[in-house]
Short mmCIF file of C-alpha atoms in Angstrom, two decimals:
data_model
loop_
_atom_site.label_atom_id
_atom_site.label_comp_id
_atom_site.label_asym_id
_atom_site.label_seq_id
_atom_site.Cartn_x
_atom_site.Cartn_y
_atom_site.Cartn_z
CA MET X 484 0.00 0.00 0.00
CA ASN X 485 1.56 3.29 -1.04
CA LEU X 486 1.49 6.54 0.88
CA ILE X 487 -1.45 8.11 -0.98
CA THR X 488 -3.67 5.03 -0.56
CA SER X 489 -2.94 4.89 3.17
CA LEU X 490 -3.66 8.59 3.69
CA SER X 491 -6.79 8.47 1.50
CA ARG X 492 -8.30 5.62 3.48
CA SER X 493 -7.51 7.31 6.78
CA ILE X 494 -9.07 10.61 5.65
CA LEU X 495 -12.15 8.84 4.23
CA LEU X 496 -12.76 7.04 7.52
CA ARG X 497 -12.43 10.26 9.54
CA LEU X 498 -14.71 12.20 7.18
CA PHE X 499 -17.32 9.45 7.37
CA ILE X 500 -17.26 9.48 11.18
CA VAL X 501 -17.47 13.30 11.36
CA ASN X 502 -20.36 13.51 8.86
CA LEU X 503 -22.13 10.60 10.56
CA VAL X 504 -22.01 12.46 13.88
CA LEU X 505 -23.17 15.63 12.11
CA GLY X 506 -26.12 13.77 10.52
CA CYS X 507 -27.14 12.29 13.85
CA LEU X 508 -27.07 15.74 15.46
CA MET X 509 -29.16 17.21 12.61
CA GLY X 510 -31.73 14.38 12.81
CA ALA X 511 -31.92 14.69 16.59
CA GLY X 512 -32.37 18.46 16.25
CA PHE X 513 -35.32 18.09 13.87
CA TRP X 514 -36.85 15.44 16.12
CA PHE X 515 -36.58 17.58 19.25
CA ALA X 516 -37.92 20.61 17.36
CA ALA X 517 -41.00 18.68 16.20
CA ARG X 518 -41.49 17.24 19.68
CA THR X 519 -41.33 20.74 21.20
CA VAL X 520 -43.88 22.08 18.74
CA PHE X 521 -46.37 19.27 19.35
CA ALA X 522 -45.80 19.49 23.11
CA THR X 523 -47.23 23.02 23.15
CA THR X 524 -49.94 22.39 20.54
CA SER X 525 -51.56 18.99 20.21
CA PRO X 526 -52.44 17.54 16.78
CA ALA X 527 -56.14 17.62 17.78
CA ASP X 528 -55.99 21.39 18.33
CA ILE X 529 -54.30 21.87 14.97
CA LEU X 530 -56.95 19.78 13.21
CA GLU X 531 -59.72 21.70 14.95
CA VAL X 532 -58.28 25.01 13.76
CA ILE X 533 -57.93 23.69 10.20
CA SER X 534 -61.54 22.42 10.19
CA ARG X 535 -62.81 25.88 11.06
CA THR X 536 -60.88 27.66 8.30
CA PRO X 537 -61.62 26.78 4.64
CA GLU X 538 -58.33 28.28 3.46
CA LEU X 539 -56.35 26.10 5.84
CA GLN X 540 -58.33 23.05 4.70
CA VAL X 541 -57.30 23.73 1.09
CA TRP X 542 -53.69 24.25 2.17
CA ALA X 543 -53.74 21.05 4.25
CA ARG X 544 -55.06 18.98 1.31
CA LYS X 545 -52.33 20.37 -0.97
CA THR X 546 -49.49 19.91 1.49
CA ALA X 547 -50.54 16.53 2.86
CA PRO X 548 -48.71 14.54 0.09
CA LEU X 549 -45.62 16.68 0.57
CA LEU X 550 -45.67 16.17 4.32
CA ASP X 551 -46.04 12.42 3.83
CA LEU X 552 -43.11 12.48 1.41
CA VAL X 553 -40.95 14.42 3.86
CA LYS X 554 -41.96 12.13 6.68
CA THR X 555 -41.02 9.04 4.64
CA TRP X 556 -37.84 10.22 2.93
CA PHE X 557 -36.35 12.82 5.28
CA TYR X 558 -33.85 10.54 7.03
CA PRO X 559 -32.84 8.56 3.89
CA ALA X 560 -32.36 11.85 2.01
CA LEU X 561 -30.31 13.25 4.89
CA ALA X 562 -28.12 10.13 4.91
CA GLY X 563 -27.61 10.33 1.12
CA LEU X 564 -26.72 14.02 1.33
CA LEU X 565 -24.13 13.37 4.03
CA LEU X 566 -22.61 10.50 2.03
CA LEU X 567 -22.37 12.76 -1.01
CA MET X 568 -20.71 15.46 1.10
CA THR X 569 -18.25 12.89 2.43
CA LEU X 570 -17.33 11.75 -1.10
CA VAL X 571 -16.84 15.32 -2.39
CA GLN X 572 -14.72 16.30 0.62
CA TRP X 573 -12.63 13.15 0.25
CA LEU X 574 -11.99 13.72 -3.46
CA VAL X 575 -10.95 17.33 -2.84
CA LEU X 576 -8.57 16.40 0.00
CA ARG X 577 -7.16 13.43 -1.95
CA GLY X 578 -6.38 15.67 -4.93
CA GLY X 579 -4.62 18.15 -2.65
CA ILE X 580 -2.57 15.37 -1.06
CA LYS X 581 -1.54 14.05 -4.49
CA ARG X 582 -0.38 17.48 -5.62
CA GLY X 583 1.51 18.05 -2.37
CA ILE X 584 3.27 14.70 -2.55
CA ARG X 585 4.22 15.21 -6.22
CA LYS X 586 5.72 18.63 -5.43
CA SER X 587 7.61 17.40 -2.37
CA GLY X 588 8.83 14.21 -4.09
CA ILE X 589 7.99 12.08 -1.05
CA ALA X 590 6.54 9.27 -3.09
CA ASP X 591 5.48 8.37 -6.57
CA PRO X 592 1.66 8.36 -6.60
CA SER X 593 1.37 6.74 -10.01
CA PRO X 594 2.21 3.02 -9.55
CA LYS X 595 -0.65 0.61 -10.08
CA THR X 596 -1.48 -2.06 -7.56
CA ALA X 597 -0.17 -5.36 -8.80
CA PRO X 598 -2.00 -8.65 -8.35
CA ALA X 599 -1.26 -10.49 -5.13
CA LYS X 600 0.93 -13.16 -6.69
CA LYS X 601 2.87 -10.61 -8.69
CA ARG X 602 3.42 -8.47 -5.59
CA GLU X 603 4.71 -11.48 -3.67
CA LYS X 604 7.07 -12.34 -6.50
CA GLN X 605 8.31 -8.77 -6.74
CA GLY X 606 8.73 -8.64 -2.96
CA ASP X 607 10.95 -11.73 -3.11
CA GLU X 608 12.99 -10.39 -6.02
CA LYS X 609 13.48 -6.87 -4.67
CA PRO X 610 16.16 -7.71 -2.03
CA GLU X 611 17.98 -9.82 -4.62
CA ARG X 612 17.97 -6.94 -7.14
CA GLU X 613 19.17 -4.47 -4.50
CA SER X 614 21.95 -6.82 -3.42
CA ALA X 615 23.00 -7.39 -7.04
CA GLY X 616 22.97 -3.63 -7.65
CA ARG X 617 25.23 -2.98 -4.66
CA GLU X 618 27.66 -5.67 -5.75
CA GLU X 619 27.75 -4.26 -9.30
CA SER X 620 28.47 -0.77 -7.92
CA LYS X 621 31.36 -2.16 -5.89
CA ARG X 622 32.71 -3.90 -8.96
CA TYR X 623 32.55 -0.71 -11.04
CA TYR X 624 34.38 1.18 -8.28
CA LEU X 625 37.20 -1.39 -8.30
CA HIS X 626 37.02 -1.50 -12.08
CA LEU X 627 37.90 2.18 -12.32
CA ILE X 628 40.90 1.59 -10.04
CA SER X 629 41.80 -1.32 -12.30
CA VAL X 630 41.73 0.97 -15.37
CA LEU X 631 44.01 3.50 -13.66
CA GLN X 632 46.36 0.70 -12.66
CA ARG X 633 46.45 -0.72 -16.16
CA GLN X 634 47.06 2.66 -17.82
CA GLY X 635 49.20 4.45 -15.25
CA ARG X 636 50.38 1.88 -12.66
CA LEU X 637 48.56 3.92 -9.98
CA MET X 638 48.40 1.16 -7.35
CA ASP X 639 52.12 0.46 -7.79
CA PHE X 640 52.84 4.15 -7.17
CA PHE X 641 50.64 4.25 -4.03
CA HIS X 642 52.48 1.27 -2.54
CA GLU X 643 55.97 2.42 -3.45
CA ASP X 644 58.26 3.55 -0.60
CA LEU X 645 59.24 7.05 -1.77
CA SER X 646 61.60 7.72 1.11
CA ALA X 647 64.39 5.95 -0.78
CA TYR X 648 64.19 8.30 -3.81
CA GLN X 649 65.28 11.88 -4.42
CA ASP X 650 62.71 14.55 -5.24
CA ALA X 651 63.90 14.74 -8.83
CA GLN X 652 63.43 10.99 -9.27
CA ILE X 653 59.94 11.15 -7.75
CA GLY X 654 59.05 14.06 -10.02
CA ALA X 655 60.10 12.20 -13.14
CA ALA X 656 58.09 9.10 -12.11
CA VAL X 657 55.01 11.15 -11.18
CA ARG X 658 55.02 12.91 -14.55
CA SER X 659 54.57 9.61 -16.38
CA ILE X 660 51.93 8.34 -13.94
CA HIS X 661 50.08 11.65 -14.16
CA GLU X 662 49.96 11.63 -17.95
CA ASN X 663 48.79 8.01 -18.20
CA CYS X 664 46.16 8.27 -15.44
CA ALA X 665 44.89 11.60 -16.79
CA GLY X 666 44.45 10.02 -20.21
CA ALA X 667 42.53 7.09 -18.71
CA VAL X 668 40.25 9.43 -16.70
CA LYS X 669 39.52 11.61 -19.74
CA LYS X 670 38.71 8.55 -21.80
CA THR X 671 36.35 6.97 -19.27
CA ILE X 672 34.55 9.84 -17.49
CA ALA X 673 35.55 13.05 -19.39
CA PRO X 674 35.61 15.28 -16.28
CA ALA X 675 34.42 18.89 -16.61
CA ALA X 676 34.20 21.79 -14.18
CA VAL X 677 30.92 22.32 -12.32
CA ILE X 678 31.50 26.09 -12.50
CA ASP X 679 33.58 26.89 -15.58
CA LYS X 680 35.17 30.09 -14.24
CA PRO X 681 38.67 30.91 -12.92
CA GLU X 682 39.15 30.17 -9.23
CA GLY X 683 39.53 33.25 -7.02
CA GLN X 684 36.94 35.30 -8.92
CA GLU X 685 33.67 36.56 -7.50
CA PHE X 686 30.70 34.30 -8.22
CA THR X 687 26.97 34.60 -7.47
CA VAL X 688 25.15 31.44 -6.42
CA PRO X 689 21.59 31.69 -7.80
CA ALA X 690 18.40 30.78 -5.99
CA GLY X 691 17.38 27.14 -6.45
CA PHE X 692 20.97 25.90 -6.79
CA ASP X 693 21.80 22.21 -6.38
CA PRO X 694 23.48 21.62 -2.97
CA ALA X 695 25.11 18.47 -4.39
CA ALA X 696 26.82 20.55 -7.09
CA ILE X 697 27.72 23.70 -5.11
CA LYS X 698 28.99 23.60 -1.54
CA LEU X 699 28.71 26.83 0.46
CA THR X 700 31.37 27.66 3.06
CA GLY X 701 32.10 30.63 5.26
CA ASN X 702 29.41 32.95 6.66
CA VAL X 703 26.26 31.53 5.08
CA THR X 704 23.13 33.37 6.29
CA GLY X 705 19.80 34.23 4.78
CA ASP X 706 18.41 32.99 1.48
CA PRO X 707 20.03 32.80 -1.99
CA PRO X 708 21.27 34.33 -4.18
CA PHE X 709 24.68 34.43 -2.43
CA THR X 710 27.78 36.26 -3.66
CA GLY X 711 31.22 34.90 -2.74
CA VAL X 712 34.63 33.88 -4.05
CA LEU X 713 35.02 30.72 -6.14
CA ARG X 714 37.56 28.59 -4.26
CA HIS X 715 37.20 25.38 -6.26
CA ARG X 716 35.49 24.84 -9.60
CA GLY X 717 34.30 21.32 -8.74
CA TRP X 718 34.15 18.35 -11.09
CA ARG X 719 31.37 16.50 -12.83
CA ALA X 720 31.55 13.47 -15.14
CA GLY X 721 30.85 14.28 -18.76
CA ARG X 722 30.29 10.61 -19.54
CA LEU X 723 30.83 7.16 -18.03
CA GLU X 724 32.37 4.67 -20.42
CA LEU X 725 34.07 2.03 -18.34
CA PRO X 726 35.06 -1.17 -20.10
CA VAL X 727 32.53 -4.01 -19.86
CA LEU X 728 32.74 -6.01 -16.64
CA SER X 729 34.00 -9.52 -17.01
CA ALA X 730 31.42 -12.17 -16.17
CA SER X 731 34.03 -14.62 -14.90
CA GLY X 732 36.91 -14.47 -12.43
CA ASP X 733 37.29 -12.89 -9.02
CA PRO X 734 35.58 -9.44 -9.07
CA LEU X 735 37.94 -8.23 -6.29
CA ILE X 736 41.02 -8.53 -8.51
CA ILE X 737 42.25 -5.05 -9.46
CA ALA X 738 45.22 -6.19 -11.54
CA PRO X 739 46.44 -9.74 -12.04
CA ALA X 740 49.89 -10.79 -10.93
CA GLU X 741 52.29 -11.33 -13.84
CA VAL X 742 54.59 -14.35 -13.99
CA GLU X 743 57.14 -14.60 -16.78
CA ILE X 744 57.89 -18.20 -17.69
CA GLN X 745 61.56 -18.78 -18.47
#
């Protein structure tokens, strides 16, 4: 059961209870009003007055069918009117809830309710799909490291003891690693700046900015737009073209060991 269905049922039940209480109060009010009227004037007195007045006799004959109709259908009509009011109120509130949830992004109100067997099957498959998705994400993460290792020997550089080398030697080695890894990164993800402006310049952050793309630091008060100094341009992936994952072998292997047979 999704969020909208749950809220709709809860609101419908509450509206029905409130309108039911309201209908009972209205019916009791009419009953007590009629009882009060007939307590002060008996039906016999009313009939006696009508019998003495020809105009009232004509009026009584004309209104008698209407009074019988009201007497018979008053409470059913009242119940139908309250049910109609409940339905209209529920539809209006349900539409408002749908619009609010769509704007807030809390839940997707559009999915259809699947048959029971299908829901059970999907419920069983969902944890498996989530687990497979997490494992695939881990593999892609290691796969990118594997690409950098294959192109630029990045893992070898990270595990090298640099204390035994002079700065000039380290610089020469880093230049090669930098060029090869940079080429691999450009080929696979094509990084581009989030804000394509020189760092150190003044920049205005507009209203409605994406907090995942722009991080605000310093004295942040009030509402955007904000004006500050661009300290880092940020990076975003222009594309993602990793090589196809291998279906066989240990997925935790970043780079295979190499053995030269003599």
